[in-house]
Amino acid sequence: MAVLRVRHCRALLYCRRVPARCPACGGDLRGAGLAAAPVRLHCPFRHGHGQPRAFLIRPTRGTFLDGYDGHCDLHVGITNSQGVVYNYDQEGVHRDGSGWEQCISVPLVQPHMWELLQQWDKLLEEFSLEEAWLPHRYEEQQHNCYTFGLAFINRVRQGRGGAALSKAEFTESFLLARTREASRYLGLQQQLAHRDVYIVPLAEQEQDSVAGNHSLLLE
């Protein structure tokens, strides 16, 4: 169910259904005017198979909105033009047509990049067949799903004359804003699992950060 946000009496009220009266001050929310109109929060999770040419993140087990506690491992993959997710683990490269229905998604190609749009599937398939991604090469800490995804992104970037990104650069530039947004959203979901309204004083409310829509491959 969606999360709603209402601004009233110097507080932000998060809820799934707006109460008749403000639980912070007792005021009537129905007559509070446009300033107190409920806003539906953006859900940071996407159906991965509907996100072509994207970098995806999901929990290794389960989904973000069903039992994820913020501590279990995450898994990443790259989609082709049809939403098939190429991902690497101890069994080698998988081409998943399901199982990535709730993901953090980072778009990798902008619409005007016609040549790359046409070549994407071929590049991804050829890359996935390389010896580096055989099952026996997998190593949990140093040669894993993240290695696979970032190596493919850097292969395409360098093929277009761009510079390779380190893991730290890629994470800071393109993942942190999205993962922080997802963390805040999950925190609200957890609060609302135990109460009807979660109240945050405005003085304590962090400014929302908006994840950019930059193409990782555009140089």
PDB file of C-alpha atoms in Angstrom:
ATOM      1  CA  MET A   1       0.000   0.000   0.000  1.00  0.00           C
ATOM      2  CA  ALA A   2       1.200   3.514  -0.799  1.00  0.00           C
ATOM      3  CA  VAL A   3       2.786   5.805   1.791  1.00  0.00           C
ATOM      4  CA  LEU A   4       1.223   9.271   2.119  1.00  0.00           C
ATOM      5  CA  ARG A   5       2.818  12.392   3.565  1.00  0.00           C
ATOM      6  CA  VAL A   6       0.881  15.266   5.134  1.00  0.00           C
ATOM      7  CA  ARG A   7       2.480  18.498   6.339  1.00  0.00           C
ATOM      8  CA  HIS A   8       0.749  19.992   9.373  1.00  0.00           C
ATOM      9  CA  CYS A   9       1.620  21.913  12.571  1.00  0.00           C
ATOM     10  CA  ARG A  10       5.372  21.947  11.871  1.00  0.00           C
ATOM     11  CA  ALA A  11       5.484  18.188  11.432  1.00  0.00           C
ATOM     12  CA  LEU A  12       5.362  15.653   8.647  1.00  0.00           C
ATOM     13  CA  LEU A  13       2.772  12.926   9.112  1.00  0.00           C
ATOM     14  CA  TYR A  14       3.403   9.672   7.273  1.00  0.00           C
ATOM     15  CA  CYS A  15       0.476   7.300   6.918  1.00  0.00           C
ATOM     16  CA  ARG A  16      -1.338   4.930   4.591  1.00  0.00           C
ATOM     17  CA  ARG A  17      -4.707   6.580   5.161  1.00  0.00           C
ATOM     18  CA  VAL A  18      -5.043  10.206   6.237  1.00  0.00           C
ATOM     19  CA  PRO A  19      -6.735  10.513   9.662  1.00  0.00           C
ATOM     20  CA  ALA A  20      -9.556  12.974  10.210  1.00  0.00           C
ATOM     21  CA  ARG A  21      -7.573  14.830  12.887  1.00  0.00           C
ATOM     22  CA  CYS A  22      -3.864  15.522  13.264  1.00  0.00           C
ATOM     23  CA  PRO A  23      -2.422  13.167  15.900  1.00  0.00           C
ATOM     24  CA  ALA A  24       0.207  15.779  16.784  1.00  0.00           C
ATOM     25  CA  CYS A  25      -2.033  18.773  17.547  1.00  0.00           C
ATOM     26  CA  GLY A  26      -5.596  17.476  17.286  1.00  0.00           C
ATOM     27  CA  GLY A  27      -6.457  19.857  14.448  1.00  0.00           C
ATOM     28  CA  ASP A  28      -8.962  19.013  11.718  1.00  0.00           C
ATOM     29  CA  LEU A  29      -7.017  17.812   8.666  1.00  0.00           C
ATOM     30  CA  ARG A  30     -10.048  17.843   6.380  1.00  0.00           C
ATOM     31  CA  GLY A  31     -10.306  21.620   6.592  1.00  0.00           C
ATOM     32  CA  ALA A  32      -6.581  22.376   6.676  1.00  0.00           C
ATOM     33  CA  GLY A  33      -6.426  23.492   3.050  1.00  0.00           C
ATOM     34  CA  LEU A  34      -4.058  22.801   0.198  1.00  0.00           C
ATOM     35  CA  ALA A  35      -0.927  23.068   2.351  1.00  0.00           C
ATOM     36  CA  ALA A  36      -1.984  19.934   4.232  1.00  0.00           C
ATOM     37  CA  ALA A  37      -3.061  17.980   1.150  1.00  0.00           C
ATOM     38  CA  PRO A  38      -1.650  14.435   1.199  1.00  0.00           C
ATOM     39  CA  VAL A  39       1.217  13.636  -1.153  1.00  0.00           C
ATOM     40  CA  ARG A  40       1.875  10.098  -2.299  1.00  0.00           C
ATOM     41  CA  LEU A  41       5.549   9.236  -1.856  1.00  0.00           C
ATOM     42  CA  HIS A  42       7.558   8.027  -4.822  1.00  0.00           C
ATOM     43  CA  CYS A  43       8.361   4.324  -4.486  1.00  0.00           C
ATOM     44  CA  PRO A  44      12.065   3.802  -5.258  1.00  0.00           C
ATOM     45  CA  PHE A  45      11.610   0.218  -6.447  1.00  0.00           C
ATOM     46  CA  ARG A  46      10.998  -0.790 -10.052  1.00  0.00           C
ATOM     47  CA  HIS A  47       9.983  -3.931 -11.903  1.00  0.00           C
ATOM     48  CA  GLY A  48      13.419  -4.837 -13.190  1.00  0.00           C
ATOM     49  CA  HIS A  49      12.227  -6.741 -16.246  1.00  0.00           C
ATOM     50  CA  GLY A  50      10.531  -3.554 -17.413  1.00  0.00           C
ATOM     51  CA  GLN A  51      13.763  -1.545 -17.170  1.00  0.00           C
ATOM     52  CA  PRO A  52      15.771  -2.113 -20.374  1.00  0.00           C
ATOM     53  CA  ARG A  53      19.522  -1.460 -20.422  1.00  0.00           C
ATOM     54  CA  ALA A  54      19.741  -0.805 -16.694  1.00  0.00           C
ATOM     55  CA  PHE A  55      21.846  -1.696 -13.671  1.00  0.00           C
ATOM     56  CA  LEU A  56      19.622  -3.446 -11.110  1.00  0.00           C
ATOM     57  CA  ILE A  57      19.991  -4.138  -7.386  1.00  0.00           C
ATOM     58  CA  ARG A  58      17.846  -6.546  -5.355  1.00  0.00           C
ATOM     59  CA  PRO A  59      18.225  -8.625  -2.184  1.00  0.00           C
ATOM     60  CA  THR A  60      19.846 -11.999  -2.776  1.00  0.00           C
ATOM     61  CA  ARG A  61      16.828 -13.553  -1.040  1.00  0.00           C
ATOM     62  CA  GLY A  62      13.291 -12.189  -0.916  1.00  0.00           C
ATOM     63  CA  THR A  63      12.367  -8.630  -1.849  1.00  0.00           C
ATOM     64  CA  PHE A  64      12.957  -5.178  -0.419  1.00  0.00           C
ATOM     65  CA  LEU A  65       9.362  -4.794   0.775  1.00  0.00           C
ATOM     66  CA  ASP A  66       8.978  -8.303   2.154  1.00  0.00           C
ATOM     67  CA  GLY A  67      11.314  -8.951   5.045  1.00  0.00           C
ATOM     68  CA  TYR A  68      14.481  -7.148   3.970  1.00  0.00           C
ATOM     69  CA  ASP A  69      16.257  -6.013   7.142  1.00  0.00           C
ATOM     70  CA  GLY A  70      19.029  -3.915   5.616  1.00  0.00           C
ATOM     71  CA  HIS A  71      21.719  -6.445   6.476  1.00  0.00           C
ATOM     72  CA  CYS A  72      21.377  -9.375   4.066  1.00  0.00           C
ATOM     73  CA  ASP A  73      23.413  -9.514   0.860  1.00  0.00           C
ATOM     74  CA  LEU A  74      22.418  -7.698  -2.302  1.00  0.00           C
ATOM     75  CA  HIS A  75      22.683  -8.986  -5.863  1.00  0.00           C
ATOM     76  CA  VAL A  76      23.140  -6.928  -9.036  1.00  0.00           C
ATOM     77  CA  GLY A  77      22.582  -7.462 -12.742  1.00  0.00           C
ATOM     78  CA  ILE A  78      22.386  -5.735 -16.130  1.00  0.00           C
ATOM     79  CA  THR A  79      19.307  -5.868 -18.354  1.00  0.00           C
ATOM     80  CA  ASN A  80      19.261  -6.234 -22.111  1.00  0.00           C
ATOM     81  CA  SER A  81      16.750  -4.436 -24.340  1.00  0.00           C
ATOM     82  CA  GLN A  82      14.020  -6.957 -23.465  1.00  0.00           C
ATOM     83  CA  GLY A  83      14.465  -6.797 -19.682  1.00  0.00           C
ATOM     84  CA  VAL A  84      16.354 -10.089 -19.400  1.00  0.00           C
ATOM     85  CA  VAL A  85      18.728  -9.734 -16.440  1.00  0.00           C
ATOM     86  CA  TYR A  86      22.325 -10.879 -16.932  1.00  0.00           C
ATOM     87  CA  ASN A  87      23.890 -11.603 -13.555  1.00  0.00           C
ATOM     88  CA  TYR A  88      26.883 -13.528 -12.266  1.00  0.00           C
ATOM     89  CA  ASP A  89      27.349 -15.834  -9.287  1.00  0.00           C
ATOM     90  CA  GLN A  90      29.146 -19.045  -8.324  1.00  0.00           C
ATOM     91  CA  GLU A  91      27.204 -20.904 -11.028  1.00  0.00           C
ATOM     92  CA  GLY A  92      28.310 -18.527 -13.784  1.00  0.00           C
ATOM     93  CA  VAL A  93      26.234 -16.058 -15.800  1.00  0.00           C
ATOM     94  CA  HIS A  94      22.444 -16.275 -15.553  1.00  0.00           C
ATOM     95  CA  ARG A  95      19.944 -14.762 -17.960  1.00  0.00           C
ATOM     96  CA  ASP A  96      16.839 -14.254 -15.830  1.00  0.00           C
ATOM     97  CA  GLY A  97      13.422 -13.582 -17.280  1.00  0.00           C
ATOM     98  CA  SER A  98      11.844 -13.409 -13.810  1.00  0.00           C
ATOM     99  CA  GLY A  99      12.822 -12.852 -10.193  1.00  0.00           C
ATOM    100  CA  TRP A 100      13.782  -9.176 -10.478  1.00  0.00           C
ATOM    101  CA  GLU A 101      10.347  -7.671 -10.000  1.00  0.00           C
ATOM    102  CA  GLN A 102      11.344  -5.290  -7.175  1.00  0.00           C
ATOM    103  CA  CYS A 103      14.663  -3.534  -7.712  1.00  0.00           C
ATOM    104  CA  ILE A 104      16.610  -0.348  -7.440  1.00  0.00           C
ATOM    105  CA  SER A 105      17.206   0.588 -11.076  1.00  0.00           C
ATOM    106  CA  VAL A 106      19.905   2.785 -12.617  1.00  0.00           C
ATOM    107  CA  PRO A 107      19.327   3.550 -16.339  1.00  0.00           C
ATOM    108  CA  LEU A 108      22.504   3.184 -18.372  1.00  0.00           C
ATOM    109  CA  VAL A 109      21.677   4.510 -21.850  1.00  0.00           C
ATOM    110  CA  GLN A 110      19.954   7.693 -22.926  1.00  0.00           C
ATOM    111  CA  PRO A 111      17.308   7.593 -25.706  1.00  0.00           C
ATOM    112  CA  HIS A 112      19.366   9.597 -28.224  1.00  0.00           C
ATOM    113  CA  MET A 113      22.255   7.085 -28.213  1.00  0.00           C
ATOM    114  CA  TRP A 114      20.916   5.229 -31.228  1.00  0.00           C
ATOM    115  CA  GLU A 115      23.999   3.208 -32.116  1.00  0.00           C
ATOM    116  CA  LEU A 116      24.510   1.945 -28.586  1.00  0.00           C
ATOM    117  CA  LEU A 117      20.814   1.118 -28.244  1.00  0.00           C
ATOM    118  CA  GLN A 118      21.109  -1.160 -31.269  1.00  0.00           C
ATOM    119  CA  GLN A 119      24.379  -2.783 -30.170  1.00  0.00           C
ATOM    120  CA  TRP A 120      23.554  -3.267 -26.486  1.00  0.00           C
ATOM    121  CA  ASP A 121      22.233  -6.833 -26.593  1.00  0.00           C
ATOM    122  CA  LYS A 122      25.124  -8.060 -28.747  1.00  0.00           C
ATOM    123  CA  LEU A 123      27.706  -6.400 -26.512  1.00  0.00           C
ATOM    124  CA  LEU A 124      26.150  -7.799 -23.349  1.00  0.00           C
ATOM    125  CA  GLU A 125      25.835 -11.332 -24.696  1.00  0.00           C
ATOM    126  CA  GLU A 126      29.416 -11.398 -26.006  1.00  0.00           C
ATOM    127  CA  PHE A 127      30.717 -10.011 -22.712  1.00  0.00           C
ATOM    128  CA  SER A 128      28.842 -12.637 -20.702  1.00  0.00           C
ATOM    129  CA  LEU A 129      30.501 -15.435 -22.691  1.00  0.00           C
ATOM    130  CA  GLU A 130      34.035 -14.395 -21.787  1.00  0.00           C
ATOM    131  CA  GLU A 131      36.221 -16.750 -19.750  1.00  0.00           C
ATOM    132  CA  ALA A 132      36.338 -14.283 -16.850  1.00  0.00           C
ATOM    133  CA  TRP A 133      32.728 -15.163 -16.017  1.00  0.00           C
ATOM    134  CA  LEU A 134      33.035 -18.935 -15.844  1.00  0.00           C
ATOM    135  CA  PRO A 135      31.773 -20.453 -12.570  1.00  0.00           C
ATOM    136  CA  HIS A 136      35.201 -21.383 -11.224  1.00  0.00           C
ATOM    137  CA  ARG A 137      36.381 -17.774 -11.510  1.00  0.00           C
ATOM    138  CA  TYR A 138      33.783 -16.551  -9.017  1.00  0.00           C
ATOM    139  CA  GLU A 139      35.102 -15.261  -5.691  1.00  0.00           C
ATOM    140  CA  GLU A 140      32.653 -13.845  -3.179  1.00  0.00           C
ATOM    141  CA  GLN A 141      34.647 -10.747  -2.225  1.00  0.00           C
ATOM    142  CA  GLN A 142      36.757  -9.881  -5.262  1.00  0.00           C
ATOM    143  CA  HIS A 143      35.117 -11.352  -8.388  1.00  0.00           C
ATOM    144  CA  ASN A 144      31.367 -11.306  -7.974  1.00  0.00           C
ATOM    145  CA  CYS A 145      28.113  -9.941  -9.385  1.00  0.00           C
ATOM    146  CA  TYR A 146      29.194  -6.332  -8.801  1.00  0.00           C
ATOM    147  CA  THR A 147      32.486  -7.027 -10.593  1.00  0.00           C
ATOM    148  CA  PHE A 148      30.524  -8.344 -13.574  1.00  0.00           C
ATOM    149  CA  GLY A 149      28.150  -5.386 -13.763  1.00  0.00           C
ATOM    150  CA  LEU A 150      30.794  -2.688 -13.354  1.00  0.00           C
ATOM    151  CA  ALA A 151      33.198  -4.412 -15.766  1.00  0.00           C
ATOM    152  CA  PHE A 152      30.541  -4.399 -18.477  1.00  0.00           C
ATOM    153  CA  ILE A 153      29.723  -0.734 -17.865  1.00  0.00           C
ATOM    154  CA  ASN A 154      33.416   0.153 -18.088  1.00  0.00           C
ATOM    155  CA  ARG A 155      33.831  -1.916 -21.249  1.00  0.00           C
ATOM    156  CA  VAL A 156      31.112   0.114 -22.939  1.00  0.00           C
ATOM    157  CA  ARG A 157      32.376   3.423 -21.550  1.00  0.00           C
ATOM    158  CA  GLN A 158      35.903   2.782 -22.785  1.00  0.00           C
ATOM    159  CA  GLY A 159      34.592   1.652 -26.147  1.00  0.00           C
ATOM    160  CA  ARG A 160      33.038   5.093 -26.491  1.00  0.00           C
ATOM    161  CA  GLY A 161      36.215   6.884 -25.404  1.00  0.00           C
ATOM    162  CA  GLY A 162      35.218   7.360 -21.769  1.00  0.00           C
ATOM    163  CA  ALA A 163      37.207   6.658 -18.627  1.00  0.00           C
ATOM    164  CA  ALA A 164      36.680   3.562 -16.509  1.00  0.00           C
ATOM    165  CA  LEU A 165      35.013   4.019 -13.132  1.00  0.00           C
ATOM    166  CA  SER A 166      36.322   2.507  -9.921  1.00  0.00           C
ATOM    167  CA  LYS A 167      33.880   0.726  -7.636  1.00  0.00           C
ATOM    168  CA  ALA A 168      33.995   3.689  -5.235  1.00  0.00           C
ATOM    169  CA  GLU A 169      33.389   6.242  -8.021  1.00  0.00           C
ATOM    170  CA  PHE A 170      30.487   4.286  -9.470  1.00  0.00           C
ATOM    171  CA  THR A 171      28.899   3.762  -6.070  1.00  0.00           C
ATOM    172  CA  GLU A 172      29.211   7.388  -4.983  1.00  0.00           C
ATOM    173  CA  SER A 173      28.141   8.944  -8.277  1.00  0.00           C
ATOM    174  CA  PHE A 174      25.274   6.688  -9.282  1.00  0.00           C
ATOM    175  CA  LEU A 175      24.142   4.437  -6.427  1.00  0.00           C
ATOM    176  CA  LEU A 176      24.299   6.311  -3.120  1.00  0.00           C
ATOM    177  CA  ALA A 177      21.397   8.694  -3.775  1.00  0.00           C
ATOM    178  CA  ARG A 178      19.157   5.840  -4.876  1.00  0.00           C
ATOM    179  CA  THR A 179      20.091   3.517  -2.044  1.00  0.00           C
ATOM    180  CA  ARG A 180      19.576   6.280   0.528  1.00  0.00           C
ATOM    181  CA  GLU A 181      16.152   7.013  -0.915  1.00  0.00           C
ATOM    182  CA  ALA A 182      15.324   3.309  -0.736  1.00  0.00           C
ATOM    183  CA  SER A 183      16.561   3.117   2.866  1.00  0.00           C
ATOM    184  CA  ARG A 184      14.345   6.032   3.932  1.00  0.00           C
ATOM    185  CA  TYR A 185      11.350   4.484   2.202  1.00  0.00           C
ATOM    186  CA  LEU A 186      11.941   1.119   3.871  1.00  0.00           C
ATOM    187  CA  GLY A 187      12.276   2.873   7.225  1.00  0.00           C
ATOM    188  CA  LEU A 188       8.863   4.460   6.759  1.00  0.00           C
ATOM    189  CA  GLN A 189       7.380   1.115   5.760  1.00  0.00           C
ATOM    190  CA  GLN A 190       8.741  -0.431   8.954  1.00  0.00           C
ATOM    191  CA  GLN A 191       7.380   2.388  11.111  1.00  0.00           C
ATOM    192  CA  LEU A 192       3.938   2.078   9.545  1.00  0.00           C
ATOM    193  CA  ALA A 193       3.880  -1.659  10.150  1.00  0.00           C
ATOM    194  CA  HIS A 194       3.412  -0.870  13.859  1.00  0.00           C
ATOM    195  CA  ARG A 195       1.383   2.364  13.850  1.00  0.00           C
ATOM    196  CA  ASP A 196      -1.190   4.209  11.778  1.00  0.00           C
ATOM    197  CA  VAL A 197       0.735   7.500  11.645  1.00  0.00           C
ATOM    198  CA  TYR A 198       4.454   8.191  11.961  1.00  0.00           C
ATOM    199  CA  ILE A 199       5.211  11.782  13.036  1.00  0.00           C
ATOM    200  CA  VAL A 200       8.490  13.518  12.172  1.00  0.00           C
ATOM    201  CA  PRO A 201       9.083  17.089  13.433  1.00  0.00           C
ATOM    202  CA  LEU A 202      10.166  19.306  10.553  1.00  0.00           C
ATOM    203  CA  ALA A 203      13.359  20.275  12.391  1.00  0.00           C
ATOM    204  CA  GLU A 204      14.438  16.627  12.241  1.00  0.00           C
ATOM    205  CA  GLN A 205      13.362  15.961   8.685  1.00  0.00           C
ATOM    206  CA  GLU A 206      16.206  15.499   6.246  1.00  0.00           C
ATOM    207  CA  GLN A 207      15.948  17.156   2.875  1.00  0.00           C
ATOM    208  CA  ASP A 208      14.864  14.718   0.196  1.00  0.00           C
ATOM    209  CA  SER A 209      17.618  13.922  -2.239  1.00  0.00           C
ATOM    210  CA  VAL A 210      16.629  13.250  -5.807  1.00  0.00           C
ATOM    211  CA  ALA A 211      18.554  10.581  -7.677  1.00  0.00           C
ATOM    212  CA  GLY A 212      19.877  11.898 -10.953  1.00  0.00           C
ATOM    213  CA  ASN A 213      18.922  10.547 -14.345  1.00  0.00           C
ATOM    214  CA  HIS A 214      22.418  10.787 -15.777  1.00  0.00           C
ATOM    215  CA  SER A 215      23.514   8.196 -18.283  1.00  0.00           C
ATOM    216  CA  LEU A 216      26.549   6.365 -16.961  1.00  0.00           C
ATOM    217  CA  LEU A 217      27.857   5.826 -20.462  1.00  0.00           C
ATOM    218  CA  LEU A 218      27.539   9.347 -21.846  1.00  0.00           C
ATOM    219  CA  GLU A 219      30.876  11.131 -21.988  1.00  0.00           C
TER     220      GLU A 219
END
